[in-house]
Amino acid sequence: MSSSTLTSAGPDRRARGAKTLFRRRSAISGFGLSLGVTVSLLSLVVLIPLSAVILQASGQSFSEVLAAGFSPRALGAFRLSFGAAFVAAAVNAVFGVLTAWALVRYEFPGKSIINGLVDLPFALPTAVAGIALAALYAPNGWVGQYLEPMGIKAAYTPLGVVIALTFIGLPFVVRTIEPVLRDLSADVEEAAASLGAGRLSIIGRVILPALGPAWLTGFALSFARGVGEYGSVIFIAGNMPFKSEIAPLLIVIQLEQFNYQAASTIAVVMLSASFAMLLVINAIQAWARKRSA
Amino acid sequence: MTISIRSVEKQFARYPALRGVSLEVQPGELLALLGPSGSGKTTLLRIIAGLEFPEAGQVAFDDQDVTFASAAARKVGFVFQQYALFRHMTVAKNIAFGLDVRKAKDRPARAEINRRVEELLGLVELGGLGGRYPAQLSGGQRQRVALARALAVSPQVLLLDEPFGALDATVRKSLRKELRRIHNATGVTTIFVTHDQEEALDLADRVAILNQGSIEQVGTPQEVYEQPASAFVCSFVGETNRFDGAVSGGRFVCGSVSLAVDCADGPKTAFVRPHDLVVAPDGFEAQIVRVTAQGPVIQIEAQTASDQPIEISLARQDAGSIAVGLTLRLAARKIHLFDPAD
């Protein structure tokens, strides 16, 4: 509660209200300092680079923007980046729930090891993951040699991109769902059972809907990470234009050819997409918070 | 519906939760399972609900054996201490859940379900709150929703596990009255678990007192209070002064306390309720340590000559002059004597 609401009335109420917004007495000191540091750092690290990208891209005519950002090659790269990220996020949404379920609901030997392994994609340098995956799924690799006779080419195809993005995105789903699942106490299920609900009904009507918001958030996080992923993908993707070339790599290629404007145009398109996704994630979370505070 | 529990036994990993419990619950009765924590009362309730299964013994609804029937098959309403509401559903959806999950052929029409939900919202006095989410309700309101949800399926039995345990004292009191009213309105056989003896005596038709996995006594609140069957019941239900001593020649003696009794000689444990102690010229002596004079009854803490603390409740008109430091002479109107088992 601010002191301004207590000392109401009087003509200078609004002026004082504005002043006390920043000069509020509080038991937690350091508001000015921490807000100052936060705003400066955010500007320096996030806002200025982002505006530089937009500025760079805006110095060209509309037709140039279309040519660079929406060329067939760029469109192909976007399609792959967003498409593969979507498929990978969908795969993770399914297996992430199962993993989280196993980790929360059951006690089994080696549980803490599996629990740690889930976080590995977080911790592992993405290039390391990329090399490992490329080696595994190459036609002569451990896994690839069995896929090859079945006519499945994993490495150097869009499938390889999906595999890499699935690997990278799994912990996002598991770690967002886990706390919600843990919070969902056993007596909620017992309550449903005592009201006559069968096992499938309980899962379909009680557990999954309760997980819904966390599930969507995990999916969106995994998707967003997949869209921007670079290091783990480029080794396994093969990077053939129009086929297995992802958008972040296209930016690098344009930069290497000194096409700064084309690079930044692609960057702005990706930036807009990421921003839209961030908005969606936040909207989901706000909606979920409102319903189960 | 009559619920018969016959020699039910349940073992948890390290300790027995129930050791051969038998209990008969009459149709339309409101019965309390009262006991300290760890006495097995919640386990017994969960066995009746079908959320837990006994190792030995039988549970029967009327004459039908349901010992191993699932919770869903038993048609019981269960109310959890922490409400266990479905957080992603509105209040109305929560209440309708038991009807919504029925197979299509048994499910009432939409309009019929809505009508039932409205009726139940009215019964638990939450009219107009059907569109809210559980997170937007207070603790007492959530418990009312849980109650309405359990009643929606027209259960044959309503089971409540510490239904008021998580609520503050005022809400608890008013919900207690509410439960009694709802019980009278619906007439459904109801069993509730509590560790609060006041709640049990206030609300229940009959009380079953559990201790360490066994039922010590079943009776009306008056019976368990006035004729406790064991030392445990006597000390658990109501306030009491305990004396460990012996009877010889028609007198019970414990230190300086001496009371006239009608009982064979031998070591005994005696219990005297604070309001059963009266001022008597030939009684034992006790020095007043503290006086709380509120309302029509004066509460006195005193100490006997052999340094045992005792509590006395005296009606104001019988008290005479009371002050800290004075010595009273006391006798007992009523004494409960038990063999010194524990």
XYZ file of C-alpha atoms in Angstrom:
635
model
C 0.000 0.000 0.000
C 1.411 3.365 -0.920
C 1.254 6.218 1.499
C -0.462 8.333 -1.149
C -3.676 6.326 -0.877
C -3.859 7.141 2.807
C -3.304 10.863 2.495
C -5.919 11.321 -0.193
C -7.969 14.456 -1.040
C -6.502 17.833 -1.888
C -5.689 19.376 -5.258
C -2.073 18.155 -5.335
C -3.105 14.542 -4.898
C -2.220 13.471 -8.427
C 1.158 15.233 -8.400
C 2.005 13.648 -5.105
C 0.814 10.274 -6.383
C 3.201 10.500 -9.325
C 6.042 11.486 -7.055
C 5.420 8.730 -4.527
C 5.306 6.125 -7.284
C 9.083 6.301 -7.336
C 9.652 7.500 -3.781
C 7.676 4.989 -1.861
C 8.667 4.068 1.642
C 9.382 0.382 1.750
C 11.035 -2.096 4.080
C 12.890 -3.509 1.070
C 15.502 -0.889 0.278
C 17.450 -0.372 -2.941
C 14.517 0.106 -5.311
C 16.163 3.051 -7.094
C 19.494 1.316 -7.521
C 18.119 -2.022 -8.717
C 15.652 -0.435 -11.150
C 18.397 1.822 -12.510
C 20.781 -1.063 -13.092
C 18.019 -3.159 -14.647
C 16.953 -0.462 -17.093
C 20.538 0.433 -18.081
C 21.544 -3.180 -18.561
C 18.410 -4.043 -20.526
C 19.042 -1.053 -22.816
C 22.695 -1.861 -23.302
C 22.366 -5.611 -23.749
C 18.952 -5.998 -25.363
C 17.319 -2.853 -26.693
C 20.280 -1.142 -28.406
C 21.408 -4.214 -30.392
C 17.834 -4.920 -31.399
C 17.244 -1.390 -32.621
C 20.547 -1.547 -34.484
C 19.281 -4.596 -36.376
C 16.052 -2.821 -37.266
C 17.937 0.344 -38.207
C 20.286 -1.626 -40.423
C 17.385 -3.299 -42.163
C 15.367 -0.114 -42.578
C 17.938 1.603 -44.782
C 16.610 -0.089 -47.901
C 13.679 0.190 -50.242
C 10.598 -2.006 -49.927
C 11.512 -4.067 -52.982
C 14.967 -4.686 -51.582
C 13.408 -5.882 -48.318
C 11.127 -8.236 -50.226
C 14.004 -9.530 -52.297
C 16.255 -10.190 -49.323
C 13.789 -11.262 -46.625
C 11.338 -13.134 -48.811
C 13.517 -14.615 -51.532
C 12.724 -18.285 -52.304
C 15.885 -19.267 -50.468
C 14.957 -17.230 -47.376
C 11.383 -18.520 -47.466
C 12.715 -22.066 -47.648
C 14.920 -21.407 -44.643
C 12.014 -19.914 -42.661
C 9.807 -22.836 -43.593
C 12.414 -25.290 -42.350
C 13.238 -23.348 -39.181
C 9.622 -22.841 -38.138
C 8.364 -26.172 -39.448
C 11.075 -28.291 -37.855
C 10.806 -26.335 -34.606
C 7.048 -26.939 -34.575
C 7.381 -30.676 -35.169
C 10.155 -30.942 -32.578
C 8.082 -29.007 -30.031
C 5.105 -31.268 -30.720
C 7.258 -34.380 -30.202
C 8.613 -32.878 -26.994
C 5.126 -31.990 -25.801
C 4.245 -35.685 -25.864
C 7.451 -37.176 -24.512
C 8.071 -34.300 -22.124
C 4.784 -35.029 -20.353
C 5.660 -38.714 -20.087
C 9.134 -37.902 -18.752
C 7.767 -35.408 -16.244
C 5.100 -37.930 -15.221
C 7.679 -40.649 -14.616
C 9.917 -38.280 -12.660
C 7.123 -36.944 -10.445
C 4.955 -39.986 -9.891
C 7.285 -42.931 -9.478
C 10.317 -43.923 -7.477
C 12.770 -46.042 -9.434
C 16.491 -46.794 -9.333
C 18.521 -44.255 -11.265
C 15.823 -41.600 -11.011
C 18.247 -38.876 -10.016
C 20.515 -39.747 -12.952
C 17.633 -39.447 -15.414
C 16.584 -36.261 -13.678
C 20.059 -34.876 -14.309
C 20.162 -36.119 -17.902
C 17.020 -34.142 -18.715
C 18.964 -30.958 -18.061
C 21.899 -32.004 -20.228
C 20.682 -30.173 -23.360
C 20.544 -27.003 -21.211
C 24.124 -27.398 -20.068
C 25.833 -28.955 -23.062
C 27.485 -26.551 -25.518
C 25.189 -26.775 -28.532
C 28.100 -27.449 -30.914
C 29.029 -30.516 -28.870
C 25.485 -31.787 -29.134
C 25.540 -31.038 -32.865
C 28.701 -33.017 -33.527
C 27.504 -35.933 -31.418
C 24.147 -36.053 -33.211
C 25.754 -35.759 -36.646
C 28.105 -38.625 -35.832
C 25.238 -40.786 -34.525
C 22.882 -40.241 -37.413
C 25.403 -40.156 -40.269
C 24.878 -43.062 -42.713
C 27.798 -44.900 -41.086
C 27.026 -43.767 -37.500
C 25.671 -45.903 -34.632
C 22.056 -45.108 -35.317
C 22.333 -44.000 -38.926
C 23.643 -47.389 -40.135
C 20.377 -49.041 -39.088
C 18.175 -46.278 -40.486
C 19.919 -46.276 -43.837
C 18.759 -49.805 -44.936
C 15.178 -48.856 -43.958
C 15.379 -45.992 -46.396
C 15.388 -43.334 -43.674
C 17.950 -40.612 -44.113
C 18.310 -38.685 -40.897
C 21.539 -36.757 -41.217
C 21.718 -33.942 -43.779
C 17.914 -33.807 -44.206
C 15.065 -31.866 -42.517
C 14.561 -34.976 -40.354
C 18.017 -34.397 -38.916
C 17.017 -30.828 -38.077
C 13.933 -32.106 -36.256
C 16.067 -34.595 -34.298
C 18.490 -31.894 -33.198
C 15.687 -29.513 -32.199
C 13.900 -32.274 -30.279
C 17.066 -32.944 -28.320
C 17.510 -29.255 -27.538
C 13.871 -28.571 -26.609
C 13.016 -31.512 -24.340
C 14.022 -29.956 -21.000
C 11.796 -26.924 -21.636
C 8.669 -29.057 -21.645
C 9.769 -31.357 -18.814
C 10.805 -28.538 -16.511
C 7.694 -26.430 -17.060
C 5.315 -29.343 -16.516
C 7.100 -30.955 -13.586
C 6.209 -28.410 -10.861
C 2.567 -28.251 -11.954
C 2.289 -32.024 -11.962
C 3.910 -32.214 -8.534
C 1.474 -29.597 -7.290
C -1.483 -31.625 -8.540
C -2.073 -33.598 -5.377
C -3.172 -37.204 -5.291
C -6.429 -36.319 -3.566
C -7.659 -34.506 -6.692
C -7.441 -37.805 -8.540
C -9.042 -39.612 -5.608
C -11.841 -37.063 -5.605
C -12.454 -37.707 -9.304
C -12.394 -41.470 -8.709
C -14.866 -41.247 -5.845
C -17.193 -39.246 -8.119
C -17.260 -42.170 -10.506
C -14.598 -41.162 -13.049
C -12.632 -43.982 -14.662
C -8.885 -43.913 -15.250
C -9.168 -42.409 -18.756
C -11.692 -39.840 -17.601
C -9.380 -38.771 -14.796
C -6.457 -38.308 -17.181
C -8.539 -36.626 -19.873
C -10.722 -34.411 -17.724
C -8.654 -33.690 -14.648
C -4.927 -34.149 -15.151
C -4.307 -32.984 -18.711
C -6.548 -29.884 -18.494
C -4.827 -28.916 -15.248
C -1.507 -29.266 -17.054
C -2.820 -27.375 -20.087
C -1.318 -23.912 -19.514
C 2.062 -25.311 -18.432
C 1.966 -27.638 -21.388
C 1.346 -24.803 -23.835
C 4.084 -22.754 -22.221
C 6.540 -25.651 -22.451
C 5.568 -26.211 -26.071
C 6.019 -22.525 -26.897
C 9.378 -22.342 -25.121
C 10.618 -25.440 -26.911
C 9.351 -24.025 -30.220
C 10.978 -20.639 -29.647
C 14.257 -22.251 -28.746
C 14.054 -24.435 -31.856
C 13.454 -21.519 -34.189
C 16.590 -19.782 -33.004
C 18.784 -22.860 -32.568
C 22.025 -22.806 -34.532
C 24.913 -24.747 -33.049
C 23.369 -28.172 -32.662
C 21.644 -28.043 -36.066
C 24.272 -26.998 -38.574
C 26.338 -30.194 -38.307
C 23.483 -32.611 -38.796
C 21.487 -30.490 -41.242
C 23.859 -30.616 -44.176
C 22.854 -27.044 -45.001
C 21.664 -27.476 -48.553
C 19.885 -24.300 -49.742
C 16.095 -24.761 -50.212
C 16.324 -28.123 -48.479
C 18.113 -28.290 -45.175
C 19.298 -24.756 -44.585
C 17.943 -23.076 -41.448
C 17.258 -19.333 -41.168
C 19.961 -18.508 -38.596
C 22.531 -20.156 -40.867
C 21.285 -18.100 -43.815
C 21.986 -14.964 -41.767
C 25.554 -16.150 -41.182
C 25.987 -16.929 -44.888
C 24.709 -13.495 -45.917
C 27.070 -11.882 -43.414
C 30.011 -13.827 -44.766
C 29.164 -12.506 -48.213
C 29.008 -8.962 -46.794
C 25.247 -8.726 -47.530
C 24.669 -6.917 -44.249
C 21.269 -5.579 -45.232
C 19.965 -8.915 -46.427
C 21.234 -10.511 -43.196
C 19.550 -7.922 -41.040
C 16.311 -8.167 -43.024
C 16.149 -11.888 -42.326
C 17.048 -11.082 -38.740
C 14.153 -8.634 -38.452
C 11.698 -11.201 -39.796
C 12.936 -13.678 -37.192
C 12.862 -11.001 -34.528
C 9.220 -10.237 -35.293
C 8.353 -13.903 -35.155
C 10.147 -14.348 -31.824
C 8.445 -11.290 -30.450
C 5.059 -12.618 -31.472
C 5.866 -15.901 -29.776
C 6.970 -14.186 -26.596
C 3.664 -12.348 -26.587
C 1.773 -15.618 -26.963
C 3.755 -17.282 -24.147
C 3.100 -14.373 -21.825
C -0.566 -14.297 -22.719
C -0.842 -18.013 -21.924
C 0.864 -17.507 -18.592
C -1.294 -14.532 -17.662
C -4.391 -16.515 -18.553
C -3.238 -19.461 -16.462
C -2.370 -17.242 -13.502
C -5.805 -15.696 -13.545
C -7.460 -19.078 -13.334
C -5.335 -20.750 -10.691
C -3.688 -18.089 -8.601
C -28.164 -47.379 4.204
C -26.480 -49.389 6.928
C -22.707 -49.570 6.832
C -21.196 -52.593 8.545
C -17.512 -52.772 9.273
C -16.439 -56.175 10.527
C -13.037 -56.894 12.103
C -11.212 -54.701 9.615
C -7.429 -54.794 9.807
C -4.964 -52.616 7.950
C -1.209 -52.674 8.169
C 1.049 -49.849 7.040
C 4.743 -50.367 6.365
C 5.855 -50.244 9.969
C 2.810 -50.076 12.209
C -0.735 -51.425 12.262
C -3.191 -48.688 11.335
C -6.302 -50.647 12.284
C -6.429 -53.724 14.503
C -9.740 -55.470 14.101
C -12.229 -52.620 13.972
C -15.953 -53.348 13.937
C -18.614 -50.679 13.624
C -22.239 -50.454 12.531
C -23.494 -47.166 11.117
C -27.270 -46.729 11.023
C -29.155 -45.302 8.022
C -29.406 -41.516 8.121
C -27.008 -41.275 11.022
C -24.376 -38.567 11.481
C -21.389 -40.334 13.025
C -18.050 -38.882 14.077
C -14.791 -40.826 14.073
C -12.870 -39.116 16.831
C -9.298 -39.756 17.844
C -5.823 -38.292 18.108
C -3.590 -38.226 15.033
C -2.306 -41.684 14.176
C -5.328 -43.388 15.723
C -6.423 -44.828 12.366
C -9.582 -42.753 11.943
C -8.718 -41.423 8.486
C -7.599 -44.886 7.355
C -10.953 -46.293 8.439
C -12.795 -43.561 6.516
C -10.713 -44.210 3.385
C -11.432 -47.942 3.655
C -15.156 -47.175 3.783
C -14.710 -44.925 0.722
C -12.750 -47.505 -1.269
C -9.633 -45.362 -1.460
C -7.790 -47.857 0.722
C -8.305 -51.611 1.060
C -8.095 -53.711 4.252
C -5.873 -56.761 4.731
C -8.557 -58.556 6.684
C -12.200 -58.060 7.558
C -15.214 -56.919 5.619
C -17.044 -53.749 4.663
C -20.710 -54.086 3.754
C -23.237 -51.519 2.526
C -26.632 -52.858 3.594
C -25.975 -56.554 3.024
C -23.762 -56.138 0.006
C -20.063 -56.877 0.469
C -18.085 -53.945 -0.965
C -14.740 -54.693 0.710
C -12.842 -54.635 -2.565
C -15.203 -52.557 -4.713
C -13.657 -49.459 -6.299
C -14.404 -45.988 -5.018
C -16.347 -45.271 -8.208
C -18.560 -48.335 -7.756
C -19.492 -47.530 -4.157
C -21.461 -44.341 -4.827
C -20.004 -42.500 -1.873
C -19.407 -38.780 -1.610
C -15.992 -37.936 -0.223
C -14.930 -34.513 1.048
C -11.212 -33.976 1.502
C -9.532 -31.859 4.137
C -7.774 -29.781 1.456
C -10.981 -29.644 -0.681
C -9.271 -31.257 -3.722
C -11.261 -29.105 -6.137
C -10.506 -29.154 -9.853
C -8.733 -25.836 -10.267
C -9.216 -25.533 -14.005
C -12.994 -25.862 -13.725
C -15.567 -23.335 -12.601
C -17.509 -23.981 -9.420
C -20.492 -25.154 -11.471
C -18.304 -27.529 -13.512
C -16.755 -28.880 -10.313
C -20.174 -29.648 -8.876
C -21.402 -31.177 -12.141
C -18.306 -33.375 -12.516
C -19.801 -36.515 -10.991
C -22.767 -36.274 -13.388
C -20.687 -35.234 -16.420
C -18.412 -38.291 -16.247
C -21.281 -40.756 -16.358
C -21.712 -42.884 -19.448
C -24.047 -41.316 -21.997
C -26.941 -43.626 -21.179
C -26.837 -42.838 -17.447
C -26.089 -39.146 -17.818
C -28.937 -36.722 -17.117
C -29.773 -34.159 -19.800
C -27.737 -30.939 -19.819
C -30.660 -28.906 -18.499
C -31.239 -31.430 -15.732
C -27.552 -31.234 -14.689
C -27.698 -27.433 -14.674
C -30.827 -27.525 -12.554
C -29.142 -29.889 -10.084
C -26.061 -27.655 -9.883
C -28.233 -24.604 -9.166
C -30.121 -26.535 -6.494
C -26.865 -27.605 -4.808
C -25.383 -24.097 -5.020
C -28.505 -22.960 -3.185
C -28.182 -25.756 -0.612
C -24.618 -24.766 0.301
C -25.525 -21.065 0.036
C -23.233 -20.218 -2.861
C -25.976 -19.045 -5.239
C -24.555 -16.901 -8.057
C -20.962 -18.092 -7.642
C -21.212 -20.929 -10.172
C -19.053 -19.085 -12.712
C -16.110 -18.476 -10.372
C -12.933 -20.521 -10.281
C -11.868 -22.175 -6.995
C -8.875 -19.808 -6.766
C -11.310 -16.904 -6.448
C -13.046 -18.351 -3.373
C -12.274 -18.288 0.344
C -11.417 -21.479 2.247
C -14.916 -21.824 3.673
C -16.500 -21.320 0.247
C -14.194 -23.929 -1.288
C -15.233 -26.447 1.337
C -18.890 -25.723 0.509
C -18.145 -26.389 -3.162
C -16.433 -29.658 -2.210
C -19.522 -30.608 -0.211
C -21.887 -29.735 -3.070
C -19.719 -31.677 -5.518
C -19.856 -34.765 -3.284
C -23.638 -34.456 -2.904
C -24.261 -33.973 -6.640
C -24.099 -37.700 -7.368
C -26.759 -38.336 -4.694
C -24.395 -40.566 -2.727
C -25.658 -43.262 -0.400
C -23.014 -42.235 2.084
C -21.248 -38.936 2.665
C -17.713 -39.201 4.059
C -15.775 -36.185 5.280
C -12.104 -36.246 6.243
C -11.356 -33.494 8.777
C -13.729 -31.254 6.820
C -13.093 -28.147 8.886
C -9.458 -28.754 9.757
C -8.000 -26.122 7.435
C -10.438 -23.356 8.371
C -10.274 -20.695 11.054
C -12.362 -20.992 14.204
C -15.282 -18.734 13.204
C -15.767 -20.281 9.771
C -15.422 -23.715 11.322
C -18.275 -23.034 13.748
C -20.637 -21.743 11.080
C -19.823 -24.558 8.643
C -20.471 -27.040 11.417
C -24.018 -25.725 11.768
C -24.275 -25.773 7.997
C -23.300 -29.438 7.781
C -25.914 -30.322 10.388
C -28.546 -28.410 8.404
C -27.525 -30.067 5.137
C -27.511 -33.471 6.810
C -31.026 -32.886 8.084
C -32.139 -31.666 4.648
C -30.691 -34.587 2.685
C -30.895 -37.363 5.282
C -27.817 -39.037 3.805
C -25.797 -41.323 6.093
C -22.757 -39.254 7.042
C -19.434 -40.136 8.643
C -16.857 -37.491 9.434
C -13.384 -37.689 10.871
C -12.113 -35.205 13.422
C -9.540 -34.863 16.155
C -11.532 -32.052 17.748
C -13.677 -33.526 20.511
C -15.791 -30.410 20.805
C -16.641 -30.639 17.108
C -17.515 -34.335 17.411
C -19.707 -33.911 20.496
C -21.403 -30.829 19.055
C -22.249 -32.214 15.634
C -22.604 -35.990 15.732
C -25.515 -38.257 16.626
C -22.993 -40.826 17.745
C -19.257 -40.719 18.267
C -16.782 -43.559 17.709
C -13.561 -42.939 19.610
C -10.423 -44.488 18.166
C -7.079 -44.970 19.821
C -4.079 -46.746 18.314
C -6.090 -48.522 15.652
C -8.903 -49.744 17.880
C -12.332 -48.386 18.711
C -12.478 -47.638 22.434
C -16.128 -46.654 22.616
C -19.125 -45.915 20.420
C -21.978 -43.918 21.856
C -23.965 -40.719 21.862
C -22.018 -37.604 22.853
C -23.707 -37.741 26.237
C -22.766 -41.386 26.786
C -19.100 -40.992 25.942
C -18.895 -37.913 28.131
C -20.820 -39.198 31.136
C -20.008 -42.902 30.970
C -16.564 -43.181 29.390
C -15.681 -46.814 28.726
C -11.951 -46.427 29.249
C -9.343 -44.204 30.809
C -8.413 -43.030 27.302
C -11.953 -41.938 26.441
C -12.306 -40.183 29.779
C -9.144 -38.152 29.332
C -9.645 -37.515 25.590
C -13.245 -36.329 25.783
C -13.687 -33.240 27.888
C -11.549 -31.677 30.585
C -10.580 -33.897 33.481
C -8.311 -34.220 36.533
C -6.376 -37.453 36.651
C -5.240 -39.129 39.869
C -3.145 -42.311 39.961
C -3.644 -43.953 43.344
C -5.300 -46.864 45.125
C -8.587 -47.770 46.763
C -8.637 -49.191 50.249
C -11.565 -49.468 52.622
C -13.980 -47.433 50.474
C -11.623 -44.499 49.946
C -9.495 -43.633 46.929
C -6.196 -42.110 47.993
C -3.605 -40.366 45.861
C -1.118 -38.270 47.870
C -3.147 -35.840 49.933
C -6.264 -36.402 47.816
C -8.809 -38.647 49.453
C -12.213 -39.371 47.921
C -15.090 -41.585 49.005
C -15.729 -44.363 46.479
C -17.796 -47.497 46.192
C -15.280 -49.925 44.790
C -13.141 -52.987 45.597
C -9.636 -52.425 46.939
C -6.646 -52.174 44.601
C -4.609 -49.731 42.528
C -6.823 -47.476 40.410
C -6.742 -44.413 38.200
C -9.432 -41.873 39.044
C -10.782 -39.095 36.820
C -12.799 -36.173 38.139
C -14.229 -33.508 35.805
C -13.522 -29.936 36.930
C -17.245 -29.258 37.351
C -17.698 -32.426 39.443
C -15.490 -30.983 42.193
C -17.509 -29.236 44.916
C -16.670 -27.302 48.051
C -17.181 -29.552 51.089
C -16.118 -28.964 54.730
C -14.704 -32.489 55.116
C -12.946 -32.629 51.693
C -9.266 -32.625 50.759
C -7.341 -29.377 50.733
C -6.232 -27.461 47.669
C -4.630 -24.038 47.519
C -5.804 -21.637 44.806
C -3.088 -20.677 42.309
C -5.071 -18.833 39.654
C -8.637 -17.705 39.145
C -10.353 -16.971 35.828
C -13.724 -15.457 36.613
C -15.523 -15.088 33.309
C -19.229 -15.666 32.827
C -21.358 -17.818 35.089
C -18.578 -20.340 35.792
C -15.379 -19.573 37.706
C -12.345 -21.529 36.552
C -9.827 -22.218 39.303
C -6.362 -23.682 39.094
C -5.261 -25.078 42.432
C -2.614 -27.266 43.973
C -3.195 -30.110 46.434
C -1.102 -30.480 49.583
C 0.877 -33.185 47.734
C 1.668 -30.675 44.967
C -0.660 -32.029 42.284
C -2.177 -29.352 40.047
C -5.949 -29.617 39.637
C -8.647 -27.664 37.832
C -11.992 -26.766 39.308
C -15.074 -25.165 37.735
C -17.475 -23.658 40.225
C -20.810 -22.020 39.576
C -20.558 -18.383 40.645
C -23.278 -18.666 43.312
C -21.619 -21.742 44.876
C -18.148 -20.312 44.946
C -18.207 -18.136 48.050
C -15.076 -16.088 48.547
C -12.387 -17.068 46.054
C -8.928 -15.525 45.920
C -5.441 -16.633 45.004
C -3.686 -18.074 48.068
C -6.837 -19.226 49.825
C -7.302 -22.931 50.591
C -10.443 -24.759 49.493
C -11.778 -28.019 50.839
C -13.054 -30.172 47.995
C -15.023 -33.345 47.409
C -16.070 -35.057 44.173
C -19.658 -35.369 43.021
C -18.730 -38.018 40.483
C -15.616 -40.136 40.010
C -14.637 -42.315 37.027
C -12.426 -45.192 38.186
C -10.379 -47.389 35.873
C -7.761 -50.069 36.352
C -4.341 -48.516 35.849
C -3.676 -50.022 32.434
C -1.427 -47.387 31.001
